[in-house]
């Protein structure tokens, strides 16, 4: 109550809406939200639209403050928010536009296996995954990196851990930005952050992070699916995790360091949580450098878990990961700020693109895509919930014009964690999942209750909104069959 | 003197509302609230005294910084504050001597990780009966 958005909201078409810049003083651009009528009715219930308008006040913001259909109330920025700023025009970088879990993201690994191959081994598979992949509070991995190694890992990203034997060369090409942002500055990462991250590279964490074995349940675009090595009935592995304690601490440190920065640079903000600094300022460069280091850590984290997943499959199916065809399809970040080139009024500009709960979705032909995806567009991975479906999409040309090449990142929560726990009273979520054909294990006592399928919106509604708006195109639907959570 | 906390719903995260007769009790209860989100934590061995000091321009920020430090000590050293003595808590400064004890993982029940203490809806207020604070943790 009291959080409902009452400001102006103009319909652009069936799948997008505008908050005009005249709504509040300080807005430099319009807010644009991608959602259909049904989603918008839910979106209006919290303060996320107000946050879209607030982000429009950031210095140097270009074109519009955007929100994807899985938008919900966040800290400063809404979740599902996208904002690009022009450093040449005093554009800022804001830790709130990235979030605490820097480079939280998703990756998908294909296999040659089918449901028939998996069925006799499902229990063993979930047990071994649960033993081998560290997850939950305080769980550290067997793979440890010392201070100097951690520094190199943050400088070099995925190629560093692949070189150390935790993956295949082809994994690097199948990772956004090759799993390594340039100009990462591990020397800007605090001692505290190093300490938090020391034993956590290769660990899942808790909350909504997961490793799932999924089956391709439906193919919408056979050509694109084939390019990714996906076919109906195939088994795949999806991993959702981020930069763990190291990234959380980088964000926390930055929010503290930047407390007085807006005042120093004369930046007026409608919400203190939008704390920021010009990209071209010592403070901005310090955060950007540390954030890039944390992003590289996150890619290494998911890379090592890929290695662990391959080990589990090799053990359970007594065949090598190569024989099982366990190639990485793609890895996408959905909490990140990056320097990207975009065409603005006919000019190529280097912008600082914030994606907070939003996924990059570059279209066919984009030079940053690996050759095998140039014809189809970048794979976009959109996890749903552990009882229903996740989706694979591909970026489409309108995304570059409309959303700085961005798309949705997930289903979005419908229930708070507390409400989900209360709704689980007298039920066994584990048994209910089993009845749906999903074997699930979680370390935390309330993990499965909090993450029950009913706690999330139907991801199809979100996916359809981006599909119908032309930002991305549906390729395949995957159904979870084995889930591990922290 | 007494302090208490309750958890409240926030879309994807968890809110903690703390009330206490004194500002010192508020600090103590806020720490207990944070630990309650992580799990039912048991300790082992003798606690060691650790002096923690924070400076800022408002009490809410001081409390947040203190809780953020407790989180780091839990995650990096697996230690929690078994007891705290608040030496000062005004608008500019918070001083605490924490009796930090090692978490007994075997006897503890874990719920989930806390990523950070956010600034979202962060507040410390004086009330007729003492003090109240709210903060939201990212989980």
Coordinates of C-alpha atoms in Angstrom, one line a residue, chain A residues 46 51 72-75 100-101 136-138 192 195-196 200 205-209 244-245 248-249 252 255-256 259 263 272-273 413 415-419 422 443-447, chain B residues 9-14 38 40 54-58 61 64-65 68-69 71-77 105 109-121 136-139:
Chain A
X46 CA 5.6 -0.9 -6.6
X51 CA 13.0 4.5 -10.1
X72 CA 10.7 -4.7 -10.1
X73 CA 11.7 -2.5 -7.2
X74 CA 15.5 -2.4 -6.6
X75 CA 18.0 -0.2 -4.8
X100 CA 25.7 -5.9 -5.4
X101 CA 26.2 -9.1 -7.3
X136 CA 25.0 -22.6 0.5
X137 CA 26.2 -20.4 3.4
X138 CA 29.9 -20.5 4.2
X192 CA 38.2 -7.1 2.5
X195 CA 39.2 -11.9 1.8
X196 CA 35.6 -12.5 1.0
X200 CA 34.6 -18.6 -3.3
X205 CA 26.1 -19.2 -3.3
X206 CA 22.5 -19.2 -2.2
X207 CA 19.2 -17.3 -2.8
X208 CA 18.1 -17.5 -6.4
X209 CA 21.4 -19.0 -7.6
X244 CA 30.1 -14.0 -4.7
X245 CA 31.4 -12.1 -1.7
X248 CA 29.3 -7.8 -3.0
X249 CA 32.2 -6.1 -1.2
X252 CA 29.6 -2.0 -0.8
X255 CA 28.7 2.9 -2.3
X256 CA 30.8 4.0 0.8
X259 CA 28.9 8.9 -0.6
X263 CA 28.2 16.8 -3.9
X272 CA 20.7 8.9 -2.5
X273 CA 21.0 5.3 -3.7
X413 CA 9.5 -12.4 -8.2
X415 CA 6.0 -13.3 -3.7
X416 CA 8.4 -12.0 -1.1
X417 CA 10.6 -14.6 0.5
X418 CA 8.6 -14.4 3.7
X419 CA 5.3 -14.8 1.9
X422 CA 4.4 -18.8 4.8
X443 CA 21.5 -26.6 1.6
X444 CA 19.5 -23.8 3.3
X445 CA 16.5 -24.9 5.5
X446 CA 14.1 -22.6 3.7
X447 CA 15.8 -22.5 0.3
Chain B
X9 CA 8.8 -8.8 3.7
X10 CA 10.6 -7.0 0.9
X11 CA 10.1 -8.3 -2.7
X12 CA 13.3 -10.2 -3.3
X13 CA 15.1 -9.5 0.0
X14 CA 14.5 -9.3 3.7
X38 CA 21.7 -16.1 8.0
X40 CA 20.4 -20.2 13.8
X54 CA 32.8 3.9 12.7
X55 CA 32.4 7.5 11.8
X56 CA 29.8 9.1 9.5
X57 CA 27.2 12.0 9.5
X58 CA 24.2 10.1 10.6
X61 CA 24.8 5.1 8.2
X64 CA 24.7 0.1 8.5
X65 CA 28.5 0.3 8.5
X68 CA 28.3 -4.5 7.2
X69 CA 31.4 -5.2 9.3
X71 CA 28.8 -9.5 7.9
X72 CA 32.4 -9.4 6.7
X73 CA 33.6 -10.9 10.0
X74 CA 31.1 -13.7 9.6
X75 CA 32.0 -14.4 6.0
X76 CA 35.8 -14.1 6.2
X77 CA 36.5 -15.3 9.8
X105 CA 29.1 -25.1 11.8
X109 CA 21.4 -24.3 11.0
X110 CA 21.9 -22.1 8.0
X111 CA 19.1 -20.4 6.0
X112 CA 20.9 -18.4 3.3
X113 CA 23.6 -15.9 2.6
X114 CA 23.4 -12.2 3.1
X115 CA 25.1 -10.3 0.3
X116 CA 25.0 -6.9 1.8
X117 CA 23.4 -4.4 4.1
X118 CA 21.6 -2.0 1.8
X119 CA 20.9 1.7 2.1
X120 CA 17.3 1.1 1.0
X121 CA 14.7 2.3 3.6
X136 CA 17.0 -4.3 4.3
X137 CA 19.5 -7.0 3.6
X138 CA 20.2 -8.2 0.0
X139 CA 20.0 -12.0 0.0

